[in-house]
């Protein structure tokens, strides 16, 4: 007795009977007010960061290329000229690395001009055309690739010396808004470039791969356009299968769990049989580990008898352990099955809960989009910088000009003694209040992303828990169930428990950010680490992973207690943890049975949709008629993968609601066992199936409790 009492005190005292308790507390007060104020202040600051980013940022730097003067192509005066043409594309690649060029925004030491279309044929200025004017060589031949404002009567040789017009053109295609040469184009005779230099040698394969990626992207869009309605049909099938699986659990939960358990036992039994056969064959051959010795080739151990004997022993131990657990825990497995049936009944009574994940998805999407746009605007908050530049600074007249000094692009330099001297765009400034605080603002944004995402997920869990708790604590079902349980729980959670949800979300966010920082450090130092450092880093990562899993588990149950009793986060987390520790065996059994069942449901939905999609999009289903023929596709696997991914998302959304329902009903069931004893004054709220399994009964008739409460 003393030991049992000490154990009960270690896990907290059982819940006491409360005659005023009738389910989720209606008259509650705000919880964790300080955390609520902190969270609202943080959100206000997050909005201010977004406004600052919107004021100072310019995402056009990423979306549109710039010409030599810093003007955007495809915007404003260049609206009809969306593509950027490099006069000498080889100056971007040959002197430097493509990675460095990409980091500089693909800015090259050559003139760049916005054009309406990229060149289609190869062309170069002939020596005989040097004495002609620009109008004859370029404008009349429809080669509108010179810089704006180049006079018609300017000699061609002068325009080439000042890089006002290109000396050659290559057949190009637009990629990332820039005219990049095609792989199969042939180089004309170009000054300074050997004749055996190919386009693939001159232009980085990474840049040219973007052209191939563009063709693939076009084909992908074509396939999606051809098959989008059939993809929607596949997603509708996934929705129907998920819904049917949940609604039919009340009828087949017991047989289904039995089939799954027998399936696991059968797999282990087959594994024992297969390993024994392998061991017997190798034993007859005399293949022993003493002949093999110690080797680093792990595949060689498959050919020795001791490996398969060890596998037989391990599988036999697992099989025996599982059988013993099934024998001694059969009562608790029956409780888990009854709770699964009750959860299916609760979802059937409140069908609106199945579609609440759509609300969570929309809120998560808003959080992610807001963070992405804020980060993009912050990254492009620098002001453009312009410097003096000339195509050849060694020419006479240019020695007195200080190149790379700041200038105003609206007023071009007047020093005409230096051929081609212009004010061109260089980069974006890193000075200024916003730029100096850019790192801190980005860190603030990352914290805002994690905190808001976890808060939205916490909101969904608490709202669903409130709705399902109102189902369990209704003595007469469905008469005592509130009219709008989901909307009532949503309003109640937002009004009273924003701070508690923010508290739990903040703790989880800090752990997740620590994991991200640790992963970043590990990736940066991976090459310089010794085995001891790698082992320590691996231990830290493992500890943080376990801590994150534990906090998620604790938060989930704390939100359930908050939804029922309306207490603050710390008290709710403590009460939930103690309640679960007092019933640890039931927790483990229910958790594993639920996980196994939901895994089977996901495999059923995703596998069914995947098989149907494969047979349909590959044309293996015949006789469906003309209206149901599979579309002609470039990549038949694309709609199949989209259908499988969509089916997994839909199944996860439905089964997450079901899992939350099971967890909520389980905590309510444990509280019910501790609070009540089945007497007329303290009747159980659990269903009759659970009462029969536990060997208990209510002495009060249905309705007596309701009359007494009145």
XYZ file of C-alpha atoms in Angstrom:
710
model
C 0.000 0.000 0.000
C 2.795 2.364 0.865
C 4.538 1.739 -2.428
C 1.356 2.333 -4.396
C 0.723 5.525 -2.498
C 4.239 6.753 -3.175
C 3.800 5.950 -6.847
C 0.538 7.865 -6.997
C 2.140 10.882 -5.323
C 5.073 10.739 -7.743
C 2.670 10.967 -10.689
C 0.319 13.432 -9.028
C -2.985 12.916 -7.275
C -5.994 11.571 -9.217
C -8.601 14.095 -10.304
C -11.351 14.668 -7.760
C -15.066 14.705 -8.384
C -16.442 18.140 -9.241
C -20.250 18.344 -9.230
C -20.189 21.563 -11.278
C -18.124 20.058 -14.120
C -20.166 19.410 -17.275
C -17.539 19.318 -19.997
C -15.437 22.154 -21.417
C -15.661 25.061 -19.004
C -17.805 27.847 -20.430
C -17.108 30.566 -17.842
C -13.339 30.834 -18.100
C -10.807 33.679 -17.936
C -7.835 34.641 -20.070
C -4.692 32.569 -19.519
C -1.001 33.494 -19.839
C -1.780 37.175 -20.335
C 1.895 38.176 -20.334
C 2.627 35.721 -23.154
C -0.423 37.006 -25.020
C 0.799 40.605 -24.768
C 4.310 39.548 -25.798
C 2.963 37.600 -28.785
C 0.734 40.459 -29.935
C 3.634 42.911 -29.564
C 5.838 40.552 -31.557
C 3.209 40.291 -34.304
C 2.970 44.092 -34.354
C 6.751 44.275 -34.752
C 6.572 41.611 -37.459
C 4.084 43.808 -39.321
C 6.396 46.812 -38.894
C 9.281 44.765 -40.345
C 7.059 43.908 -43.305
C 6.182 47.575 -43.826
C 9.853 48.608 -43.648
C 10.761 45.881 -46.122
C 7.950 46.957 -48.447
C 9.049 50.615 -48.303
C 12.777 50.015 -48.872
C 12.730 46.782 -50.836
C 12.431 46.357 -54.562
C 11.728 42.765 -55.647
C 12.068 43.812 -59.259
C 15.806 43.306 -58.704
C 15.096 39.572 -58.643
C 12.233 39.429 -61.121
C 13.622 41.635 -63.899
C 17.121 42.056 -65.384
C 18.788 45.498 -65.628
C 20.565 47.057 -68.577
C 23.833 49.006 -68.406
C 22.133 52.137 -67.049
C 20.277 50.236 -64.331
C 16.859 50.429 -66.004
C 14.645 47.342 -65.700
C 13.796 45.349 -68.791
C 10.072 44.706 -69.197
C 9.065 47.572 -66.877
C 8.204 51.202 -67.511
C 9.841 52.631 -70.625
C 11.148 49.138 -71.472
C 7.767 47.447 -71.079
C 7.931 46.114 -74.639
C 11.552 45.019 -74.204
C 11.545 42.217 -71.606
C 14.876 40.558 -72.516
C 18.454 41.571 -71.764
C 21.115 41.209 -74.471
C 24.841 41.109 -73.666
C 26.968 42.649 -76.430
C 29.811 40.219 -75.650
C 28.462 37.248 -73.703
C 31.960 35.753 -73.492
C 33.130 38.608 -71.276
C 30.724 37.263 -68.647
C 32.249 33.807 -68.644
C 35.800 33.653 -69.959
C 37.502 36.018 -67.477
C 35.767 34.712 -64.358
C 33.678 31.960 -62.864
C 29.970 31.619 -63.554
C 29.284 31.388 -59.818
C 30.866 34.787 -59.248
C 28.866 36.213 -62.130
C 25.627 34.839 -60.681
C 26.404 36.324 -57.270
C 26.826 39.723 -58.919
C 23.355 39.528 -60.449
C 24.696 38.319 -63.815
C 26.280 41.744 -64.371
C 29.069 41.492 -66.948
C 31.845 43.884 -68.042
C 30.079 44.574 -71.335
C 27.243 46.763 -72.577
C 23.760 45.409 -71.949
C 20.575 46.521 -73.634
C 16.883 45.653 -73.297
C 15.437 44.114 -76.466
C 11.985 43.013 -77.558
C 13.247 39.692 -78.916
C 16.492 37.754 -78.891
C 18.615 37.340 -82.054
C 17.586 34.369 -84.166
C 20.552 34.056 -86.565
C 24.309 34.422 -86.221
C 25.750 37.679 -87.565
C 28.963 39.697 -87.297
C 30.021 43.126 -88.562
C 32.176 42.803 -91.657
C 35.263 44.942 -92.225
C 33.640 46.551 -95.273
C 30.794 47.834 -93.042
C 33.056 49.821 -90.711
C 32.834 52.905 -92.922
C 29.034 52.776 -93.145
C 26.707 54.404 -90.637
C 24.666 52.738 -87.899
C 21.372 53.260 -89.699
C 22.458 51.311 -92.772
C 24.023 48.379 -90.904
C 21.638 48.039 -87.965
C 18.360 49.939 -88.269
C 17.477 49.268 -91.903
C 18.360 45.552 -91.451
C 15.964 45.360 -88.468
C 18.844 44.821 -86.032
C 17.514 46.982 -83.183
C 20.164 45.971 -80.691
C 22.062 49.242 -80.215
C 21.830 51.307 -77.055
C 18.972 53.845 -77.030
C 19.810 57.204 -78.588
C 22.584 56.087 -80.944
C 22.383 58.495 -83.943
C 21.461 57.154 -87.394
C 24.511 58.747 -89.038
C 27.136 57.620 -86.493
C 29.931 55.597 -88.155
C 29.801 51.911 -87.317
C 33.482 51.818 -86.314
C 32.843 54.550 -83.728
C 29.783 52.775 -82.299
C 31.794 49.564 -81.939
C 34.725 51.324 -80.242
C 32.366 52.879 -77.682
C 30.316 49.654 -77.403
C 27.145 51.460 -78.415
C 26.253 48.636 -80.810
C 27.169 44.921 -80.765
C 29.947 43.664 -83.025
C 28.300 40.243 -83.383
C 25.049 38.434 -82.652
C 24.428 34.802 -81.758
C 21.181 32.856 -82.080
C 19.774 33.036 -78.577
C 16.775 32.054 -76.498
C 15.420 33.850 -73.420
C 16.307 32.255 -70.080
C 15.833 34.026 -66.765
C 14.984 37.132 -68.787
C 18.343 37.108 -70.593
C 19.297 36.193 -74.139
C 21.632 33.224 -73.862
C 23.159 31.477 -76.914
C 21.907 28.077 -77.992
C 24.101 24.997 -77.708
C 23.810 24.025 -81.346
C 24.699 27.480 -82.719
C 27.937 27.918 -84.676
C 30.317 30.715 -83.789
C 31.228 33.215 -86.532
C 34.767 34.542 -86.773
C 35.043 36.730 -83.662
C 37.999 38.931 -82.696
C 39.778 37.709 -79.585
C 38.009 34.318 -79.554
C 39.535 31.252 -81.154
C 37.572 29.579 -83.894
C 37.513 26.243 -82.091
C 35.722 27.712 -79.061
C 32.235 26.258 -78.921
C 29.218 27.710 -77.223
C 29.249 24.956 -74.623
C 32.864 25.874 -73.821
C 32.242 29.596 -73.792
C 29.051 29.535 -71.771
C 28.853 27.597 -68.545
C 26.911 24.400 -68.768
C 24.959 25.493 -65.697
C 23.563 28.521 -67.563
C 22.744 26.474 -70.635
C 21.089 23.828 -68.511
C 18.551 26.506 -67.626
C 17.474 26.508 -71.281
C 16.876 22.778 -71.128
C 15.119 23.276 -67.817
C 12.932 25.844 -69.513
C 11.890 23.316 -72.175
C 11.159 20.757 -69.454
C 9.170 23.344 -67.534
C 7.062 24.083 -70.593
C 6.352 20.381 -71.058
C 5.442 20.051 -67.394
C 2.963 22.918 -67.656
C 1.522 21.330 -70.785
C 1.051 18.019 -68.973
C -0.600 19.713 -65.994
C -2.911 21.639 -68.349
C -3.846 18.401 -70.117
C -4.481 16.360 -66.980
C -5.538 18.795 -64.243
C -9.162 17.646 -64.202
C -8.130 13.997 -63.908
C -5.805 14.971 -61.057
C -8.789 16.589 -59.336
C -10.713 13.358 -59.841
C -7.866 11.430 -58.188
C -7.867 13.871 -55.262
C -11.640 13.488 -54.949
C -11.159 9.709 -54.792
C -8.576 10.216 -52.025
C -11.031 12.397 -50.116
C -13.824 9.820 -50.415
C -11.522 6.946 -49.385
C -10.276 8.881 -46.338
C -13.812 9.761 -45.311
C -15.051 6.188 -45.746
C -12.110 4.782 -43.800
C -12.883 7.007 -40.813
C -16.646 6.487 -40.893
C -16.340 2.695 -41.258
C -13.973 2.383 -38.300
C -16.916 2.140 -35.918
C -17.949 -1.059 -37.751
C -14.602 -2.657 -38.593
C -12.156 -1.193 -36.056
C -11.900 -4.478 -34.139
C -11.438 -6.778 -37.160
C -9.110 -4.247 -38.799
C -6.840 -4.018 -35.770
C -6.901 -7.824 -35.522
C -5.888 -8.153 -39.183
C -3.062 -5.665 -38.711
C -1.752 -7.456 -35.614
C -1.938 -10.832 -37.343
C -0.188 -9.265 -40.340
C 2.718 -8.106 -38.170
C 2.924 -11.546 -36.552
C 2.800 -13.184 -39.976
C 5.613 -11.003 -41.323
C 7.801 -11.832 -38.331
C 6.968 -15.533 -38.699
C 7.931 -15.492 -42.368
C 11.150 -13.688 -41.473
C 11.983 -16.425 -38.972
C 11.264 -19.114 -41.578
C 13.349 -17.392 -44.295
C 16.317 -16.774 -41.998
C 16.197 -20.367 -40.746
C 16.259 -21.717 -44.304
C 19.240 -19.515 -45.157
C 20.985 -20.646 -41.977
C 20.310 -24.319 -42.719
C 21.721 -24.100 -46.272
C 24.877 -22.280 -45.146
C 25.293 -24.661 -42.208
C 25.248 -27.657 -44.552
C 27.851 -25.962 -46.721
C 30.026 -25.281 -43.707
C 30.195 -21.536 -44.309
C 31.318 -20.162 -40.931
C 32.487 -16.777 -39.753
C 35.787 -18.364 -38.664
C 36.604 -18.870 -42.344
C 35.653 -15.286 -43.243
C 37.392 -13.488 -40.438
C 36.979 -9.766 -39.805
C 36.296 -7.630 -42.881
C 34.913 -4.184 -43.673
C 32.862 -5.621 -46.539
C 29.538 -5.971 -44.749
C 27.894 -7.751 -47.680
C 30.250 -10.684 -47.125
C 28.545 -11.474 -43.821
C 25.442 -12.541 -45.753
C 27.295 -15.712 -46.754
C 28.013 -17.016 -43.238
C 25.640 -19.050 -41.087
C 26.121 -17.018 -37.874
C 24.513 -13.930 -39.468
C 21.267 -15.748 -40.229
C 21.296 -17.526 -36.866
C 21.499 -14.152 -35.115
C 18.625 -12.892 -37.278
C 16.541 -15.960 -36.335
C 17.154 -15.326 -32.630
C 16.289 -11.612 -32.859
C 13.096 -12.220 -34.840
C 12.071 -15.059 -32.523
C 12.530 -12.815 -29.487
C 10.430 -10.095 -31.158
C 7.735 -12.616 -32.074
C 7.619 -14.039 -28.547
C 7.604 -10.596 -26.945
C 4.749 -9.452 -29.155
C 2.717 -12.590 -28.388
C 3.217 -12.115 -24.646
C 2.213 -8.458 -24.904
C -0.918 -9.399 -26.810
C -1.822 -11.940 -24.113
C -1.250 -9.683 -21.122
C -2.466 -6.424 -22.742
C -5.521 -7.802 -24.507
C -7.826 -5.839 -22.177
C -6.088 -2.567 -22.946
C -6.115 -3.346 -26.664
C -9.885 -3.790 -26.414
C -10.065 -0.364 -24.716
C -8.025 1.145 -27.540
C -10.363 -0.397 -30.142
C -13.418 0.916 -28.286
C -11.899 4.406 -28.186
C -11.197 4.222 -31.926
C -14.847 3.354 -32.550
C -15.963 6.199 -30.291
C -13.631 8.589 -32.119
C -15.168 7.563 -35.438
C -18.617 8.172 -33.955
C -17.533 11.630 -32.736
C -16.179 12.580 -36.157
C -19.417 11.350 -37.734
C -21.437 13.563 -35.374
C -19.259 16.616 -36.174
C -18.391 16.305 -39.852
C -17.264 19.936 -39.975
C -14.137 18.975 -38.016
C -12.873 16.986 -41.007
C -12.613 20.182 -43.038
C -10.979 22.302 -40.337
C -7.499 21.373 -41.707
C -8.415 23.625 -44.659
C -8.527 26.564 -42.241
C -5.175 25.541 -40.813
C -3.740 25.171 -44.321
C -4.890 28.670 -45.335
C -3.422 30.217 -42.169
C -0.133 28.359 -42.670
C -0.022 29.498 -46.287
C -0.546 33.123 -45.213
C 2.294 32.863 -42.691
C 4.691 31.333 -45.217
C 3.827 33.782 -48.010
C 4.149 36.784 -45.674
C 7.560 35.621 -44.475
C 8.757 34.880 -48.022
C 7.659 38.289 -49.329
C 9.174 40.065 -46.319
C 12.470 38.212 -46.731
C 12.492 39.003 -50.463
C 11.838 42.702 -49.900
C 14.482 42.856 -47.165
C 17.048 41.154 -49.383
C 16.435 43.745 -52.119
C 16.355 46.813 -49.858
C 19.707 48.220 -51.051
C 19.803 51.290 -53.288
C 21.357 50.869 -56.760
C 24.898 52.234 -57.158
C 26.233 53.617 -60.472
C 29.881 54.095 -61.484
C 31.836 55.454 -64.438
C 32.802 52.783 -66.967
C 34.435 52.622 -70.399
C 34.918 49.603 -72.670
C 38.671 50.293 -72.898
C 40.148 52.471 -70.163
C 43.616 52.322 -71.769
C 42.589 54.400 -74.808
C 43.971 57.943 -75.139
C 41.745 60.418 -73.288
C 40.664 57.933 -70.620
C 43.767 58.104 -68.427
C 42.468 61.234 -66.614
C 39.084 59.706 -65.854
C 38.671 58.033 -62.455
C 36.882 54.828 -63.305
C 34.515 53.098 -60.855
C 33.620 56.360 -59.124
C 30.017 57.176 -58.297
C 27.899 58.993 -60.863
C 24.320 59.872 -61.723
C 22.805 57.739 -64.513
C 20.297 60.458 -65.370
C 23.122 62.799 -66.391
C 25.653 60.936 -68.543
C 29.322 62.058 -68.244
C 30.296 64.877 -70.577
C 33.932 63.855 -71.022
C 33.858 63.032 -74.724
C 37.626 62.514 -74.899
C 37.230 59.015 -73.445
C 35.506 56.764 -76.008
C 32.433 54.998 -74.603
C 32.555 56.605 -71.155
C 29.178 55.995 -69.473
C 27.507 55.809 -66.067
C 26.514 52.177 -65.576
C 24.882 50.130 -62.850
C 27.345 48.340 -60.532
C 25.582 46.824 -57.520
C 23.289 47.555 -54.591
C 24.502 49.448 -51.543
C 24.963 47.754 -48.188
C 24.902 50.994 -46.186
C 21.975 52.703 -44.527
C 19.905 51.945 -41.434
C 17.915 49.124 -43.031
C 20.963 47.547 -44.675
C 23.007 47.668 -41.434
C 20.123 45.987 -39.583
C 19.377 43.552 -42.394
C 20.732 40.495 -40.563
C 18.798 41.283 -37.397
C 15.604 41.864 -39.377
C 16.025 38.545 -41.199
C 16.554 36.749 -37.874
C 13.413 38.462 -36.545
C 11.559 37.236 -39.616
C 12.757 33.634 -39.159
C 11.636 33.661 -35.528
C 8.320 35.110 -36.673
C 7.947 32.321 -39.233
C 8.520 29.516 -36.720
C 6.424 31.149 -33.992
C 3.419 31.899 -36.192
C 3.484 28.466 -37.857
C 3.581 26.659 -34.517
C 0.877 28.950 -33.118
C -1.430 28.151 -36.045
C -0.864 24.420 -35.521
C -1.511 24.846 -31.791
C -4.714 26.738 -32.546
C -5.958 23.873 -34.705
C -5.180 21.265 -32.044
C -6.849 23.244 -29.256
C -9.970 23.998 -31.316
C -10.433 20.360 -32.316
C -9.813 19.228 -28.745
C -12.513 21.591 -27.491
C -15.015 20.284 -30.030
C -14.339 16.596 -29.310
C -14.288 17.132 -25.532
C -17.781 18.608 -25.753
C -18.820 15.352 -27.452
C -17.384 13.096 -24.756
C -18.743 15.073 -21.798
C -22.279 15.096 -23.232
C -24.121 12.623 -20.999
C -26.881 12.067 -23.564
C -25.576 11.906 -27.114
C -26.371 13.622 -29.387
C -28.938 15.675 -27.429
C -26.395 17.278 -25.065
C -23.808 18.052 -27.766
C -23.617 21.842 -28.404
C -25.206 23.101 -31.605
C -21.985 24.503 -33.080
C -19.170 22.806 -31.146
C -16.374 23.646 -33.609
C -17.143 27.361 -33.985
C -17.724 27.678 -30.233
C -14.339 26.069 -29.537
C -12.658 28.328 -32.115
C -14.058 31.539 -30.598
C -13.382 30.331 -27.046
C -9.760 29.461 -27.870
C -9.009 32.764 -29.596
C -10.670 34.819 -26.885
C -9.154 33.221 -23.802
C -6.091 31.149 -24.722
C -4.053 33.010 -27.344
C -1.319 33.550 -24.752
C -1.186 29.884 -23.717
C -0.900 28.763 -27.331
C 1.819 31.370 -27.918
C 3.716 30.111 -24.854
C 3.767 26.517 -26.081
C 4.537 27.574 -29.648
C 7.468 29.745 -28.501
C 9.099 26.886 -26.566
C 8.813 24.596 -29.597
C 10.053 27.325 -31.970
C 13.220 27.944 -29.938
C 14.079 24.244 -30.021
C 13.439 24.064 -33.784
C 15.587 27.146 -34.428
C 18.367 25.584 -32.329
C 18.133 22.465 -34.513
C 18.352 24.599 -37.677
C 21.417 26.454 -36.340
C 23.055 23.168 -35.409
C 22.398 21.745 -38.884
C 23.875 24.897 -40.448
C 27.020 24.683 -38.312
C 27.355 20.983 -39.087
C 27.137 21.597 -42.842
C 29.672 24.418 -42.692
C 32.224 22.507 -40.622
C 31.654 19.011 -41.986
C 34.907 18.938 -43.953
C 37.027 20.193 -41.041
C 35.594 17.962 -38.308
C 37.439 15.017 -36.807
C 35.583 11.824 -35.773
C 35.230 12.991 -32.147
C 33.698 16.324 -33.185
C 31.314 14.556 -35.556
C 30.249 12.198 -32.775
C 29.609 15.107 -30.392
C 27.661 16.974 -33.066
C 25.591 13.870 -33.791
C 24.796 13.506 -30.069
C 23.680 17.136 -29.848
C 21.451 16.734 -32.909
C 19.942 13.545 -31.508
C 19.236 15.206 -28.145
C 17.542 18.188 -29.791
C 15.468 15.857 -31.982
C 14.278 13.934 -28.923
C 13.577 17.182 -27.085
C 11.493 18.483 -29.997
C 9.460 15.243 -30.114
C 8.840 15.387 -26.365
C 7.769 19.041 -26.466
C 5.366 18.311 -29.333
C 3.860 15.447 -27.333
C 3.599 17.570 -24.174
C 2.143 20.570 -26.023
C -0.471 18.463 -27.769
C -1.818 17.081 -24.472
C -1.512 20.468 -22.772
C -3.718 22.025 -25.456
C -6.327 19.322 -24.818
C -6.397 20.166 -21.106
C -6.546 23.891 -21.931
C -9.532 23.273 -24.211
C -11.356 21.358 -21.449
C -10.544 23.249 -18.257
C -9.305 26.653 -19.446
C -6.199 26.740 -17.227
C -2.836 28.220 -18.174
C -0.216 26.354 -20.180
C 2.092 25.232 -17.367
C -0.717 23.888 -15.169
C -2.362 22.163 -18.142
C 0.923 20.597 -19.264
C 1.631 19.355 -15.738
C -1.861 17.898 -15.278
C -1.805 16.208 -18.693
C 1.660 14.728 -18.114
C 0.778 13.410 -14.650
C -2.490 11.946 -15.917
C -0.665 10.124 -18.706
C 2.066 8.878 -16.360
C -0.597 7.404 -14.068
C -1.839 5.417 -17.083
C 1.404 4.868 -18.960
C 0.588 1.332 -20.171
C -2.739 2.416 -21.646
C -0.978 5.380 -23.291
C 1.604 3.163 -25.004
C -0.979 0.620 -26.194
C -3.378 3.240 -27.534
C -0.568 5.186 -29.196
C 0.836 2.161 -31.016
C -2.566 0.796 -32.042
C -3.610 4.218 -33.356
C -0.311 4.705 -35.202
C -0.619 1.281 -36.805
C -4.204 1.894 -37.843
C -3.555 5.358 -39.278
C -0.476 4.087 -41.108
C -2.596 1.377 -42.665
C -5.218 3.988 -43.610
C -2.628 6.221 -45.279
C -1.172 3.292 -47.181
C -4.669 2.280 -48.283
C -5.600 5.766 -49.524
C -2.266 6.711 -51.081
C -1.658 3.252 -52.535
C -5.179 3.017 -53.963
C -4.964 6.436 -55.616
C -1.431 5.701 -56.868
C -2.424 2.391 -58.473
C -5.542 3.852 -60.092
C -3.562 6.856 -61.383
C -0.837 4.613 -62.788
C -3.251 2.365 -64.675
C -5.244 5.333 -65.999
C -2.447 7.685 -67.107
C -0.473 4.841 -68.696
C -3.544 3.813 -70.710
C -3.835 0.350 -69.157
C -7.550 0.738 -68.386
C -9.493 -0.124 -71.542
C -13.122 0.276 -72.488
C -13.866 3.485 -70.574
C -15.225 5.278 -73.623
C -14.058 8.298 -75.552
C -14.834 10.767 -72.768
C -12.640 8.864 -70.302
C -9.530 8.321 -72.425
C -6.221 9.111 -70.803
C -4.647 12.375 -72.078
C -1.539 12.379 -74.275
C 1.339 13.438 -72.005
C 5.076 14.126 -72.272
C 5.740 12.694 -68.801
C 3.012 10.309 -67.666
C 4.625 10.038 -64.226
C 4.015 13.726 -63.465
C 0.221 13.562 -62.845
C 0.752 10.252 -61.033
C 3.211 11.858 -58.614
C 0.950 14.902 -58.147
C -2.009 12.618 -57.433
C -0.002 10.569 -54.914
C 1.316 13.679 -53.171
C -2.160 15.235 -53.062
C -3.662 11.981 -51.748
C -1.043 11.890 -48.989
C -1.791 15.504 -47.987
C -5.554 14.830 -47.940
C -5.176 11.586 -45.980
C -2.817 13.274 -43.506
C -5.310 16.100 -42.993
C -8.234 13.738 -42.346
C -6.262 11.359 -40.145
C -4.713 14.200 -38.132
C -8.255 15.175 -37.129
C -9.007 11.555 -36.241
C -5.769 11.271 -34.256
C -6.601 14.457 -32.327
C -10.052 13.047 -31.629
C -8.581 9.806 -30.251
C -6.117 11.673 -28.008
C -8.840 13.982 -26.693
C -11.289 11.186 -25.968
C -8.512 9.196 -24.297
C -7.660 11.992 -21.857
C -11.360 12.525 -21.179
C -11.733 8.772 -20.595
C -8.890 8.754 -18.061
C -10.361 11.786 -16.283
C -13.766 10.098 -16.292
C -12.350 7.014 -14.570
C -10.774 9.143 -11.838
C -13.649 11.574 -11.312
C -16.635 9.218 -11.334
C -17.618 5.834 -9.946
C -20.880 5.004 -11.738
C -23.152 5.955 -8.817
C -26.314 8.015 -9.421
C -24.461 11.115 -8.198
C -21.249 10.367 -10.129
C -22.130 8.417 -13.295
C -19.586 7.648 -15.993
C -19.712 9.591 -19.262
C -17.954 6.864 -21.243
C -19.918 4.782 -23.784
C -21.481 1.449 -22.869
C -18.842 -0.502 -24.830
C -16.071 0.822 -22.577
C -18.132 0.153 -19.445
C -18.554 -3.487 -20.486
C -14.841 -3.919 -21.169
C -13.945 -2.461 -17.775
C -16.650 -4.476 -16.026
C -18.359 -1.332 -14.778
C -21.844 0.074 -15.128
C -23.787 3.229 -14.445
C -26.396 3.052 -11.717
C -28.035 6.184 -13.124
C -30.377 5.860 -16.088
C -29.873 8.057 -19.171
C -31.369 11.417 -18.381
C -31.049 11.167 -14.584
C -27.805 13.096 -14.634
C -29.356 15.757 -16.812
C -32.352 16.114 -14.494
C -30.127 16.277 -11.434
C -28.020 19.014 -12.991
C -31.141 21.011 -13.688
